[in-house]
Each structure stands twice: as C-alpha cells, then as structure tokens.
CSV table of C-alpha atoms and ligand atoms in Angstrom, one decimal:
chain,number,residue,atom,x,y,z
M,1,UNK,CA,108.5,-19.5,231.8
M,2,UNK,CA,106.4,-22.8,233.3
M,3,UNK,CA,103.9,-24.3,230.6
M,4,UNK,CA,102.6,-26.7,232.8
M,5,UNK,CA,99.2,-25.6,234.7
M,6,UNK,CA,99.7,-25.4,238.7
M,7,UNK,CA,98.4,-28.0,240.9
M,8,UNK,CA,95.8,-25.6,241.8
M,9,UNK,CA,94.8,-25.3,238.1
M,10,UNK,CA,94.7,-29.0,237.4
M,11,UNK,CA,92.7,-29.9,240.2
M,12,UNK,CA,89.9,-26.9,239.0
M,13,UNK,CA,90.3,-28.6,235.4
M,14,UNK,CA,89.7,-32.0,237.0
M,15,UNK,CA,86.6,-30.8,238.9
M,16,UNK,CA,85.1,-28.9,235.9
M,17,UNK,CA,85.6,-31.9,233.6
M,18,UNK,CA,83.9,-34.1,236.3
M,19,UNK,CA,81.2,-31.6,236.2
M,20,UNK,CA,80.5,-31.1,232.6
M,21,UNK,CA,80.6,-34.8,232.3
M,22,UNK,CA,77.7,-35.4,235.0
M,23,UNK,CA,75.7,-32.1,234.7
M,24,UNK,CA,76.4,-30.6,231.3
M,25,UNK,CA,77.1,-32.8,228.3
M,26,UNK,CA,74.2,-35.1,229.1
M,27,UNK,CA,71.5,-32.2,228.4
M,28,UNK,CA,73.1,-30.3,225.8
M,29,UNK,CA,70.9,-31.6,223.1
M,30,UNK,CA,67.7,-31.5,225.3
M,31,UNK,CA,68.6,-27.7,225.9
M,32,UNK,CA,69.5,-27.0,222.4
M,33,UNK,CA,66.1,-28.4,221.5
M,34,UNK,CA,64.4,-26.2,224.0
M,35,UNK,CA,65.9,-23.0,223.1
M,36,UNK,CA,65.3,-23.8,219.4
M,37,UNK,CA,61.8,-24.5,219.4
M,38,UNK,CA,59.6,-21.7,218.5
M,39,UNK,CA,57.0,-22.5,221.0
M,40,UNK,CA,59.4,-21.8,223.9
M,41,UNK,CA,60.9,-18.7,222.6
M,42,UNK,CA,62.5,-16.7,224.9
M,43,UNK,CA,61.9,-19.0,227.8
M,44,UNK,CA,64.9,-20.2,229.8
M,45,UNK,CA,65.5,-24.3,229.9
M,46,UNK,CA,64.0,-25.5,233.3
M,47,UNK,CA,67.1,-27.3,234.3
M,48,UNK,CA,69.5,-24.1,233.6
M,49,UNK,CA,69.0,-22.7,237.3
M,50,UNK,CA,69.7,-26.6,238.9
M,51,UNK,CA,72.6,-26.8,237.4
M,52,UNK,CA,73.9,-23.3,238.4
M,53,UNK,CA,73.1,-24.3,242.1
M,54,UNK,CA,75.1,-27.7,241.7
M,55,UNK,CA,77.9,-25.3,240.5
M,56,UNK,CA,77.7,-23.0,243.3
M,57,UNK,CA,77.5,-25.5,245.8
M,58,UNK,CA,80.7,-27.2,244.4
M,59,UNK,CA,83.0,-23.9,244.2
M,60,UNK,CA,82.5,-23.6,240.7
M,61,UNK,CA,81.0,-20.4,240.6
M,62,UNK,CA,82.4,-17.0,239.6
M,63,UNK,CA,85.7,-18.0,238.6
M,64,UNK,CA,86.3,-15.5,235.9
M,65,UNK,CA,86.3,-12.7,238.3
M,66,UNK,CA,90.1,-11.6,239.1
M,67,UNK,CA,91.6,-11.9,242.6
M,68,UNK,CA,92.0,-8.7,242.9
M,69,UNK,CA,87.9,-8.4,243.7
M,70,UNK,CA,88.3,-10.7,246.7
M,71,UNK,CA,86.1,-11.5,248.7
M,72,UNK,CA,83.9,-11.5,245.9
M,73,UNK,CA,86.2,-13.3,243.6
M,74,UNK,CA,86.9,-16.7,244.5
M,75,UNK,CA,90.7,-15.6,243.6
M,76,UNK,CA,92.0,-17.0,240.5
M,77,UNK,CA,93.9,-14.9,238.1
M,78,UNK,CA,93.3,-14.5,234.7
M,79,UNK,CA,96.1,-17.2,233.9
M,80,UNK,CA,94.4,-19.8,236.1
M,81,UNK,CA,91.0,-19.0,234.8
M,82,UNK,CA,92.0,-19.4,230.9
M,83,UNK,CA,91.8,-23.3,231.1
M,84,UNK,CA,88.8,-23.6,233.1
M,85,UNK,CA,87.0,-21.1,230.3
M,86,UNK,CA,88.2,-23.3,227.8
M,87,UNK,CA,86.6,-26.4,229.1
M,88,UNK,CA,83.3,-24.4,229.4
M,89,UNK,CA,83.7,-23.3,225.7
M,90,UNK,CA,83.3,-26.6,224.7
M,91,UNK,CA,79.6,-26.4,225.2
M,92,UNK,CA,78.0,-23.5,223.7
M,93,UNK,CA,76.3,-21.7,226.6
M,94,UNK,CA,77.7,-23.8,229.4
M,95,UNK,CA,79.9,-20.8,230.9
M,96,UNK,CA,76.2,-19.5,232.4
M,97,UNK,CA,76.1,-22.3,234.6
M,98,UNK,CA,79.5,-21.4,236.1
M,99,UNK,CA,78.2,-17.6,236.1
M,100,UNK,CA,80.8,-16.8,233.8
M,101,UNK,CA,78.3,-15.8,230.9
M,102,UNK,CA,79.0,-12.9,228.7
M,103,UNK,CA,77.5,-10.0,228.7
M,104,UNK,CA,77.3,-10.5,232.8
M,105,UNK,CA,81.0,-11.0,233.4
M,106,UNK,CA,82.0,-8.2,231.8
M,107,UNK,CA,79.5,-5.9,233.4
M,108,UNK,CA,79.9,-7.6,236.9
M,109,UNK,CA,83.8,-6.1,236.3
M,110,UNK,CA,82.5,-2.9,235.6
M,111,UNK,CA,80.2,-2.9,238.7
M,112,UNK,CA,82.9,-4.3,241.0
M,113,UNK,CA,85.6,-1.5,239.7
M,114,UNK,CA,83.6,1.2,239.2
M,115,UNK,CA,80.2,1.0,240.8
M,116,UNK,CA,79.3,2.8,244.2
M,117,UNK,CA,78.7,0.5,247.0
M,118,UNK,CA,74.9,1.0,246.7
M,119,UNK,CA,75.3,0.4,242.8
M,120,UNK,CA,77.0,-2.7,243.9
M,121,UNK,CA,74.6,-3.8,246.6
M,122,UNK,CA,71.5,-3.0,244.0
M,123,UNK,CA,73.0,-4.5,241.1
M,124,UNK,CA,76.1,-6.5,241.5
M,125,UNK,CA,75.5,-8.7,244.2
M,126,UNK,CA,72.2,-10.2,242.6
M,127,UNK,CA,74.5,-10.5,239.7
M,128,UNK,CA,76.6,-12.1,241.5
M,129,UNK,CA,74.7,-14.6,242.9
M,130,UNK,CA,73.1,-15.7,239.2
M,131,UNK,CA,69.7,-14.3,240.4
M,132,UNK,CA,69.4,-11.9,237.5
M,133,UNK,CA,71.1,-11.1,234.3
M,134,UNK,CA,72.5,-7.9,232.5
M,135,UNK,CA,72.9,-6.4,228.9
M,136,UNK,CA,75.8,-4.1,227.6
M,137,UNK,CA,74.1,-1.6,225.3
M,138,UNK,CA,76.6,0.2,222.7
M,139,UNK,CA,76.2,-0.5,219.4
M,140,UNK,CA,74.3,1.6,217.1
M,141,UNK,CA,72.2,1.2,213.7
M,142,UNK,CA,72.9,4.9,212.8
M,143,UNK,CA,76.7,5.0,213.0
M,144,UNK,CA,79.8,2.8,212.6
M,145,UNK,CA,80.2,1.6,216.4
M,146,UNK,CA,83.6,0.1,215.5
M,147,UNK,CA,84.5,3.7,216.5
M,148,UNK,CA,83.1,4.1,219.4
M,149,UNK,CA,83.6,7.8,219.5
M,150,UNK,CA,80.8,7.8,216.8
M,151,UNK,CA,77.8,6.8,219.6
M,152,UNK,CA,75.3,9.3,219.3
M,153,UNK,CA,72.7,8.3,221.9
M,154,UNK,CA,72.4,10.7,224.4
M,155,UNK,CA,72.6,11.1,228.3
M,156,UNK,CA,71.4,14.7,229.5
M,157,UNK,CA,71.5,16.0,232.8
M,158,UNK,CA,67.9,17.4,233.8
M,159,UNK,CA,67.2,18.2,237.7
M,160,UNK,CA,68.5,15.3,239.5
M,161,UNK,CA,68.0,12.8,236.7
M,162,UNK,CA,69.9,12.2,233.5
M,163,UNK,CA,67.5,11.8,230.2
M,164,UNK,CA,68.8,9.0,227.3
M,165,UNK,CA,67.8,9.1,224.0
M,166,UNK,CA,68.8,7.2,221.3
M,167,UNK,CA,68.4,4.0,219.0
M,168,UNK,CA,70.4,0.9,219.7
M,169,UNK,CA,70.9,-2.6,218.3
M,170,UNK,CA,72.7,-6.1,218.6
M,171,UNK,CA,72.2,-6.0,222.5
M,172,UNK,CA,72.6,-9.2,223.8
M,173,UNK,CA,70.3,-10.8,226.5
M,174,UNK,CA,67.5,-8.4,227.0
M,175,UNK,CA,64.9,-10.9,225.7
M,176,UNK,CA,65.8,-13.1,228.7
M,177,UNK,CA,63.3,-12.4,231.3
M,178,UNK,CA,66.0,-12.5,233.8
M,179,UNK,CA,67.7,-9.7,232.5
M,180,UNK,CA,66.9,-6.8,235.1
M,181,UNK,CA,69.5,-4.4,234.2
M,182,UNK,CA,71.8,-2.3,231.4
M,183,UNK,CA,74.8,-0.6,231.2
M,184,UNK,CA,74.6,1.8,228.2
M,185,UNK,CA,77.4,3.8,226.9
M,186,UNK,CA,76.0,7.2,225.7
M,187,UNK,CA,77.3,10.7,224.9
M,188,UNK,CA,77.3,13.4,227.8
M,189,UNK,CA,77.8,16.5,225.4
M,190,UNK,CA,80.7,18.3,226.3
M,191,UNK,CA,82.3,20.3,223.4
M,192,UNK,CA,85.3,21.4,225.2
M,193,UNK,CA,86.3,17.8,225.8
M,194,UNK,CA,88.4,15.7,223.6
M,195,UNK,CA,86.7,13.5,221.3
M,196,UNK,CA,87.6,10.4,224.1
M,197,UNK,CA,86.0,12.1,227.3
M,198,UNK,CA,82.7,12.6,225.4
M,199,UNK,CA,81.0,9.5,226.3
M,200,UNK,CA,80.0,7.9,229.8
M,201,UNK,CA,78.5,4.8,231.2
M,202,UNK,CA,75.0,4.5,233.0
M,203,UNK,CA,73.1,1.8,235.1
M,204,UNK,CA,69.2,1.5,233.4
M,205,UNK,CA,67.0,-1.0,235.3
M,206,UNK,CA,65.2,-2.9,232.7
M,207,UNK,CA,61.8,-1.7,233.3
M,208,UNK,CA,62.4,1.7,233.3
M,209,UNK,CA,59.8,3.8,231.3
M,210,UNK,CA,60.4,4.9,227.8
M,211,UNK,CA,62.4,1.2,226.8
M,212,UNK,CA,61.1,-0.2,223.6
M,213,UNK,CA,62.4,-3.5,222.4
M,214,UNK,CA,62.1,-3.1,218.5
M,215,UNK,CA,63.1,-6.5,217.3
M,216,UNK,CA,64.8,-9.3,217.8
M,217,UNK,CA,67.5,-10.0,215.3
M,218,UNK,CA,68.5,-13.2,214.0
M,219,UNK,CA,72.0,-14.1,213.9
M,220,UNK,CA,72.3,-16.4,210.4
M,221,UNK,CA,69.2,-18.7,211.1
M,222,UNK,CA,68.8,-18.3,215.1
M,223,UNK,CA,67.7,-15.6,217.2
M,224,UNK,CA,69.6,-17.1,219.7
M,225,UNK,CA,66.8,-17.5,222.4
M,226,UNK,CA,66.5,-17.1,225.3
M,227,UNK,CA,68.8,-13.8,225.5
M,228,UNK,CA,68.5,-12.9,222.1
M,229,UNK,CA,70.4,-9.7,220.2
M,230,UNK,CA,68.0,-7.0,220.0
M,231,UNK,CA,67.4,-3.5,218.3
M,232,UNK,CA,65.7,-1.2,221.0
M,233,UNK,CA,65.0,2.2,221.3
M,234,UNK,CA,65.2,5.0,224.1
M,235,UNK,CA,62.8,7.8,224.7
M,236,UNK,CA,63.1,9.9,227.6
M,237,UNK,CA,64.2,7.2,229.6
M,238,UNK,CA,65.0,9.0,232.9
M,239,UNK,CA,67.2,7.6,235.5
M,240,UNK,CA,68.7,9.3,239.0
M,241,UNK,CA,72.4,10.9,238.4
M,242,UNK,CA,73.6,8.2,240.8
M,243,UNK,CA,73.1,5.5,238.2
M,244,UNK,CA,75.9,7.0,236.1
M,245,UNK,CA,79.4,5.0,236.7
M,246,UNK,CA,82.5,7.1,237.7
M,247,UNK,CA,81.6,10.3,236.0
M,248,UNK,CA,81.0,12.6,233.2
M,249,UNK,CA,83.1,11.8,230.0
M,250,UNK,CA,84.9,8.6,231.6
M,251,UNK,CA,82.8,6.2,229.4
M,252,UNK,CA,85.9,5.2,227.6
M,253,UNK,CA,88.0,4.8,230.6
M,254,UNK,CA,85.3,2.1,231.9
M,255,UNK,CA,85.2,0.3,228.1
M,256,UNK,CA,88.8,-0.3,228.5
M,257,UNK,CA,88.8,-2.1,231.6
M,258,UNK,CA,85.5,-3.9,230.7
M,259,UNK,CA,86.9,-5.2,226.9
M,260,UNK,CA,89.6,-6.3,228.0
M,261,UNK,CA,88.8,-9.6,229.9
M,262,UNK,CA,85.5,-10.1,228.0
M,263,UNK,CA,87.4,-10.6,224.8
M,264,UNK,CA,89.8,-12.6,226.5
M,265,UNK,CA,87.0,-14.7,227.5
M,266,UNK,CA,85.7,-15.4,224.2
M,267,UNK,CA,89.0,-16.1,223.0
M,268,UNK,CA,89.3,-19.0,225.9
M,269,UNK,CA,85.8,-20.4,225.1
M,270,UNK,CA,86.7,-20.4,221.4
M,271,UNK,CA,89.7,-22.5,221.8
M,272,UNK,CA,87.6,-24.8,223.6
M,273,UNK,CA,85.1,-25.0,220.8
M,274,UNK,CA,88.0,-25.6,218.7
M,275,UNK,CA,89.5,-28.2,220.4
M,276,UNK,CA,86.4,-29.8,220.9
M,277,UNK,CA,85.7,-29.9,217.2
M,278,UNK,CA,89.2,-31.5,216.3
M,279,UNK,CA,88.4,-34.5,218.6
M,280,UNK,CA,84.9,-35.1,217.1
M,281,UNK,CA,87.0,-35.0,213.5
M,282,UNK,CA,89.5,-37.5,215.1
M,283,UNK,CA,86.8,-39.8,215.9
M,284,UNK,CA,84.9,-39.5,212.7
M,285,UNK,CA,87.9,-40.2,210.0
M,286,UNK,CA,88.8,-43.4,212.6
M,287,UNK,CA,85.6,-45.0,212.0
M,288,UNK,CA,84.9,-44.1,208.2
M,289,UNK,CA,86.5,-45.9,205.3
M,290,UNK,CA,86.6,-44.4,201.6
M,291,UNK,CA,88.0,-45.8,198.7
M,292,UNK,CA,89.5,-48.6,200.7
M,293,UNK,CA,91.0,-46.7,203.3
M,294,UNK,CA,90.1,-45.2,206.7
M,295,UNK,CA,90.0,-41.0,206.4
M,296,UNK,CA,92.2,-40.9,209.3
M,297,UNK,CA,95.0,-42.9,206.8
M,298,UNK,CA,94.4,-40.2,204.0
M,299,UNK,CA,97.5,-37.7,204.2
M,300,UNK,CA,94.8,-34.7,203.7
M,301,UNK,CA,92.9,-35.4,206.7
M,302,UNK,CA,95.9,-36.0,208.7
M,303,UNK,CA,97.4,-32.7,207.3
M,304,UNK,CA,94.0,-30.9,208.9
M,305,UNK,CA,94.4,-32.8,211.8
M,306,UNK,CA,97.9,-31.6,212.5
M,307,UNK,CA,97.3,-27.9,211.0
M,308,UNK,CA,94.5,-27.7,213.5
M,309,UNK,CA,96.4,-28.9,216.5
M,310,UNK,CA,98.9,-26.5,215.7
M,311,UNK,CA,96.6,-23.3,215.3
M,312,UNK,CA,95.1,-24.3,218.6
M,313,UNK,CA,98.2,-24.9,220.6
M,314,UNK,CA,99.6,-21.3,219.0
M,315,UNK,CA,96.1,-19.5,220.1
M,316,UNK,CA,95.9,-21.2,223.6
M,317,UNK,CA,99.3,-20.3,224.1
M,318,UNK,CA,99.1,-16.7,223.0
M,319,UNK,CA,95.8,-16.5,225.1
M,320,UNK,CA,97.6,-17.9,228.0
M,321,UNK,CA,100.3,-15.1,227.7
M,322,UNK,CA,97.9,-12.3,227.2
M,323,UNK,CA,96.2,-13.4,230.3
M,324,UNK,CA,99.4,-13.5,232.5
M,325,UNK,CA,100.4,-10.1,231.2
M,326,UNK,CA,96.8,-8.7,232.1
M,327,UNK,CA,97.6,-10.2,235.9
M,328,UNK,CA,101.1,-8.9,235.9
M,329,UNK,CA,100.5,-5.4,234.1
M,330,UNK,CA,97.5,-4.6,234.1
M,331,UNK,CA,94.6,-4.5,231.1
M,332,UNK,CA,96.0,-1.4,229.7
M,333,UNK,CA,99.5,-2.6,229.5
M,334,UNK,CA,98.3,-6.0,227.9
M,335,UNK,CA,95.9,-4.4,225.3
M,336,UNK,CA,98.1,-5.7,222.6
M,337,UNK,CA,98.6,-9.2,223.5
M,338,UNK,CA,94.6,-8.7,224.4
M,339,UNK,CA,94.0,-7.3,220.5
M,340,UNK,CA,95.9,-10.2,219.5
M,341,UNK,CA,94.3,-12.8,220.8
M,342,UNK,CA,91.3,-11.4,219.7
M,343,UNK,CA,92.2,-11.3,216.1
M,344,UNK,CA,93.8,-14.6,215.8
M,345,UNK,CA,91.0,-16.9,217.7
M,346,UNK,CA,87.9,-16.8,216.3
M,347,UNK,CA,89.6,-17.1,212.8
M,348,UNK,CA,91.3,-20.0,213.8
M,349,UNK,CA,88.4,-21.8,215.7
M,350,UNK,CA,86.3,-21.0,212.3
M,351,UNK,CA,89.3,-22.4,210.3
M,352,UNK,CA,89.5,-25.6,212.7
M,353,UNK,CA,85.6,-25.8,212.7
M,354,UNK,CA,85.4,-25.5,209.1
M,355,UNK,CA,87.9,-28.8,208.2
M,356,UNK,CA,85.9,-30.6,211.0
M,357,UNK,CA,82.5,-30.1,209.1
M,358,UNK,CA,84.5,-31.0,205.8
M,359,UNK,CA,85.9,-34.2,207.3
M,360,UNK,CA,82.5,-34.8,208.9
M,361,UNK,CA,80.8,-35.1,205.1
M,362,UNK,CA,77.3,-33.8,205.1
M,363,UNK,CA,76.6,-34.5,208.9
M,364,UNK,CA,79.2,-31.8,209.7
M,365,UNK,CA,76.8,-29.1,208.6
M,366,UNK,CA,73.4,-30.7,210.8
M,367,UNK,CA,73.0,-29.8,214.5
M,368,UNK,CA,74.1,-33.6,215.3
M,369,UNK,CA,77.5,-32.7,216.1
M,370,UNK,CA,78.5,-29.4,218.0
M,371,UNK,CA,80.7,-28.4,215.3
M,372,UNK,CA,78.7,-26.4,212.7
M,373,UNK,CA,77.3,-24.5,215.6
M,374,UNK,CA,81.2,-23.7,216.6
M,375,UNK,CA,81.7,-22.6,213.0
M,376,UNK,CA,78.8,-20.2,213.3
M,377,UNK,CA,80.0,-18.4,216.8
M,378,UNK,CA,83.6,-18.3,215.4
M,379,UNK,CA,82.6,-16.4,212.7
M,380,UNK,CA,80.1,-14.2,214.4
M,381,UNK,CA,82.8,-13.4,216.9
M,382,UNK,CA,84.9,-12.1,214.6
M,383,UNK,CA,82.4,-9.2,214.5
M,384,UNK,CA,80.9,-9.1,218.1
M,385,UNK,CA,83.7,-7.0,220.4
M,386,UNK,CA,84.9,-5.4,217.4
M,387,UNK,CA,85.2,-6.5,214.1
M,388,UNK,CA,88.9,-8.0,213.6
M,389,UNK,CA,89.9,-4.7,211.2
M,390,UNK,CA,89.5,-2.3,214.0
M,391,UNK,CA,91.6,-4.2,216.3
M,392,UNK,CA,94.3,-4.7,213.6
M,393,UNK,CA,94.0,-1.1,212.8
M,394,UNK,CA,95.0,0.2,216.8
M,395,UNK,CA,97.5,-3.1,216.8
M,396,UNK,CA,99.2,-2.0,214.1
M,397,UNK,CA,99.2,1.4,215.1
M,398,UNK,CA,100.6,0.3,218.4
M,399,UNK,CA,103.2,-1.7,217.1
M,400,UNK,CA,104.3,0.6,214.3
M,401,UNK,CA,105.0,3.3,217.7
M,402,UNK,CA,106.6,0.6,219.3
M,403,UNK,CA,109.1,-0.3,216.6
M,404,UNK,CA,109.8,3.3,215.5
M,405,UNK,CA,111.2,4.1,219.3
M,406,UNK,CA,113.7,1.0,219.1
M,407,UNK,CA,117.2,2.2,217.3
M,408,UNK,CA,117.8,0.9,213.7
M,409,UNK,CA,120.4,-1.7,213.7
K,501,FAD,C1,76.2,-11.5,217.9
K,501,FAD,C2,76.5,-10.7,217.9
K,501,FAD,C3,76.1,-9.6,219.2
K,501,FAD,C4,76.7,-8.6,219.9
K,501,FAD,N1,76.7,-8.1,221.1
K,501,FAD,C5,76.5,-6.9,221.5
K,501,FAD,C6,76.2,-6.5,222.8
K,501,FAD,O1,75.6,-7.2,223.6
K,501,FAD,N2,76.2,-4.8,222.8
K,501,FAD,C7,76.2,-4.0,221.9
K,501,FAD,O2,76.5,-2.9,222.2
K,501,FAD,N3,77.0,-4.9,220.7
K,501,FAD,C8,76.7,-5.7,220.4
K,501,FAD,N4,77.2,-6.2,219.1
K,501,FAD,C9,77.2,-5.4,217.9
K,501,FAD,C10,79.2,-5.3,217.8
K,501,FAD,O3,79.7,-5.0,219.0
K,501,FAD,C11,79.5,-4.6,216.4
K,501,FAD,O4,78.4,-5.1,215.7
K,501,FAD,C12,80.7,-4.0,216.1
K,501,FAD,O5,81.4,-3.5,217.1
K,501,FAD,C13,80.9,-3.4,214.8
K,501,FAD,O6,80.3,-2.4,214.8
K,501,FAD,P1,79.4,-2.2,213.5
K,501,FAD,O7,78.2,-2.5,213.3
K,501,FAD,O8,78.6,-0.6,213.6
K,501,FAD,O9,80.0,-2.1,212.2
K,501,FAD,P2,81.0,-0.7,211.6
K,501,FAD,O10,81.5,-0.1,212.8
K,501,FAD,O11,80.0,-0.4,210.7
K,501,FAD,O12,82.1,-1.3,210.6
K,501,FAD,C14,81.6,-2.2,209.2
K,501,FAD,C15,83.4,-3.0,208.8
K,501,FAD,O13,84.0,-2.2,208.6
K,501,FAD,C16,85.0,-2.2,208.4
K,501,FAD,N5,86.1,-1.5,209.5
K,501,FAD,C17,85.8,-1.1,210.7
K,501,FAD,N6,86.8,-0.4,211.1
K,501,FAD,C18,87.9,-0.5,210.3
K,501,FAD,C19,89.3,-0.2,210.6
K,501,FAD,N7,89.7,0.5,211.2
K,501,FAD,N8,89.8,-0.5,209.0
K,501,FAD,C20,89.6,-1.2,208.2
K,501,FAD,N9,88.2,-1.8,208.3
K,501,FAD,C21,87.7,-1.4,209.2
K,501,FAD,C22,85.0,-3.9,209.3
K,501,FAD,O14,85.0,-4.7,208.2
K,501,FAD,C23,83.7,-3.7,210.0
K,501,FAD,O15,83.1,-5.1,210.1
K,501,FAD,C24,76.9,-7.5,218.8
K,501,FAD,C25,77.4,-8.7,217.4
K,501,FAD,C26,77.4,-9.7,216.9
K,501,FAD,C27,77.1,-10.0,215.8
C-alpha cells in the first residue's frame, strides 16, 4: 500500500495545475457571468473551444478514459485520473476543457465498451475529439426513477426500426447547441424476461423528428446554461435497429458499466470543490478580526477547519481506494466502494462548503467566492446519479449478505 502519488501522477498534477493557473482560474468569473446572462441563454462562452484546443495540444485530454480503451485512451488508470479530476473539480464546469465532463464521459465509455465500429465512428470519435456533446436520457417524471426498472418509455421494434415513445426529464446538456446525440434507456417489453432484462439502451441523434424539448428545469435559481436539464417528450421517434446498444434487454448491463465511473468522477470533483472551499476559508479567517481576535484564532473556527480536513481526507482516501478497486477487479466487484463514495462525497462537500460559507459571513452567500456554488452542487449531487437512500439501500443489502456469509465468532 503506497499513499504517495506516483511520479507520473505528480507530473500530470503539476502540468494540470499550471494549465488551470494560466487558462482556467483567470476566466472563471467572466465565463460564469456569461452563462448567467439571460441575454446569452443556451450559448456557449466563446472562450471554451480555445481552452479545449490548448488542453488537447498539451496532452491533458480524455484523461478520464481508462487505459483499457487504448488507443482512444491516453493510458491512465482510474487511480491515476482521480487526483486530476480533483484538480479539475475545483472550478465548476472546468472538466469540459479537458473533455472530461459528464454526461459525455459516461456516454463515451458506453460507446467505447459496447458500441459497434460503425457507432464508434459516427458518435464516439467526434465525442472524443470534443467536436460534439451528448446527453444521457433515463429519468422520467411519471415513475420513481431511482429504481430504473420502473422506466416506462417504450422502445418497440417496427420493421428495420425501433420506435420510441415516452416522457423524460432532468436530462442534462440537451440545450447546449453542440449536443448532437442521446443515449436513452427505455423498455423493450418482454413479459417472459426477469425485471432486469426488460430494458435497453439506444442511440438517438438529437435532430430525429418527434423529439420535443418541453422545458428547461431550474436547479435552485439557475437553469445551468448552456446545457440545462430538460423535460422532453419522445413521440414516435424512429431510429434504425442498428442504433440499439448491445442487444434487447441488456440496458442494465450497460448501465452498471456506465454509472460506476460516472459516479466516482463526480466524487473526485466534489473533493476538489471541498478542498478549494476550505482553502478559501483559511485565507478569510486569517484576515478577519472579530471581538479583538483573528477569526483563525477562535477555537470553533479551528475546529471547523480541522473537521473539514479530516472529512476531505477520509473521502479522498475512500475515493482512491474505490478507483484502485475498479482498476484491479472491475466496476462490478468494486460496486460496494463506488456506492460508499457516492454516499460519502456529496454530503462531505456540502458540510465543508457550509462551514466555509458561515466563516465568510454574508459574503459566503454571494457569487464572489466559489463556495455557495460548491454547496449547491454538492446538494444536487446527492440526487443526480441516484439519491443517497437508493445507494444506501443497495449497499446495506450487499453488506448484510456479505456479513452473514462470515462465520459468527
Ligand atoms: C441536477 C440534476 C441532473 C440530473 N441529470 C440527469 C441526466 O442527465 N439524465 C437522467 O436521466 N437523469 C438525471 N437526473 C435525475 C436523477 O438521476 C434522478 O432524479 C434520481 O435518479 C432520482 O429519481 P427521481 O427523481 O425519480 O426520484 P424518486 O425515485 O422518486 O425518489 C424520491 C426519493 O425517494 C427516496 N428513496 C428512493 N429510493 C429509496 C430507498 N431505497 N430507500 C429509502 N428511500 C428511497 C429518496 O429520498 C429519493 O430522493 C438529474 C438530477 C439532477 C438533480
């Protein structure tokens, strides 16, 4: 067991930090203002593509894609990527500059793992090049979607095509003008199949007739331009049978492969957000005096910083352990650790950001620091990719079975 980052990772971290210092931190406020400007709704900040090109030029590109997908992958393991995702996570949305943003990363992994060579040529290659973006279409307003076996949108064979009908919502990224393709999870009815073999995943080009964007939803007070999160109606949407991924009834097999890495990437980024929040907090409390004492000298403030350090470090170690288990044993075997970190990281980041907000005084609630945004992101990430309770329920079941298999001593 080695708790140090390897020389390769140290080098990448140094290069990534230098890149963020030069290209990302300086434009953060300008980009955020642009995306919050109602006159610029659903437009992409014009500097985005330039920064992507620079990241690609210096080899900080697609670093999320594990080495088993070489030659597409630049060759890192999940364990090596984790500390890089943490650094990217310090600036909300920065992972896009490195082509490491959700939901594209999960969709790229699906296409790399399960796509045919034709599907890969048509969709994976432009995604890997950062020329287009994508959405993952699962959640529905009509059913409890944390249990994805409830999903009702139908995928029905008809001649050489499948026809898709249903209502979806919370679909991230579809308002982005670069979003050209969706991967949709729906039901391919088969009364004889068990509950987990009744769903499939299918590729749908965004410009297919029959797709209506009903409305963008807001998360607290923001619509998260330029991607948004949308309610969508699919009415007799027709795509060729060749667009089905892997085969009828194999949707959950794919979902398991996709959500593991996706979940852990969110957790890595949350650790970066929490780390940045506590660093901001330290600077603030060192420069403010209240009741004759620096805030940094108040014991409750020191406790808050100490607790934040402990919790960040715990979450970081657990994330690295989960990433290592994914590399060694595969996502399926690592599912307990993946669930554990998905439960731990968002709540940890929310708590740390909450302490930092409080220590900042009223300024903590503004957009003058990244802390309030970190707090909100951590909160909604306790829901996105499945609510905490669903992960706890599955993890609890798994662990009860595991402990029961042990002899009672
Ligand atoms: C910002 C954001 C972005 C998102 N992006 C996408 C996206 O791109 N694509 C997509 O398809 N979806 C997306 N989602 C949707 C998200 O994945 C779902 O909201 C989530 O899976 C929960 O489904 P639901 O909303 O139907 O809640 P429900 O399934 O109705 O669950 C409601 C509540 O029931 C409780 N609950 C559920 N299961 C259990 C249990 N086993 N034990 C105890 N309590 C339980 C939990 O408290 C849960 O929050 C996004 C959501 C958010 C907030």
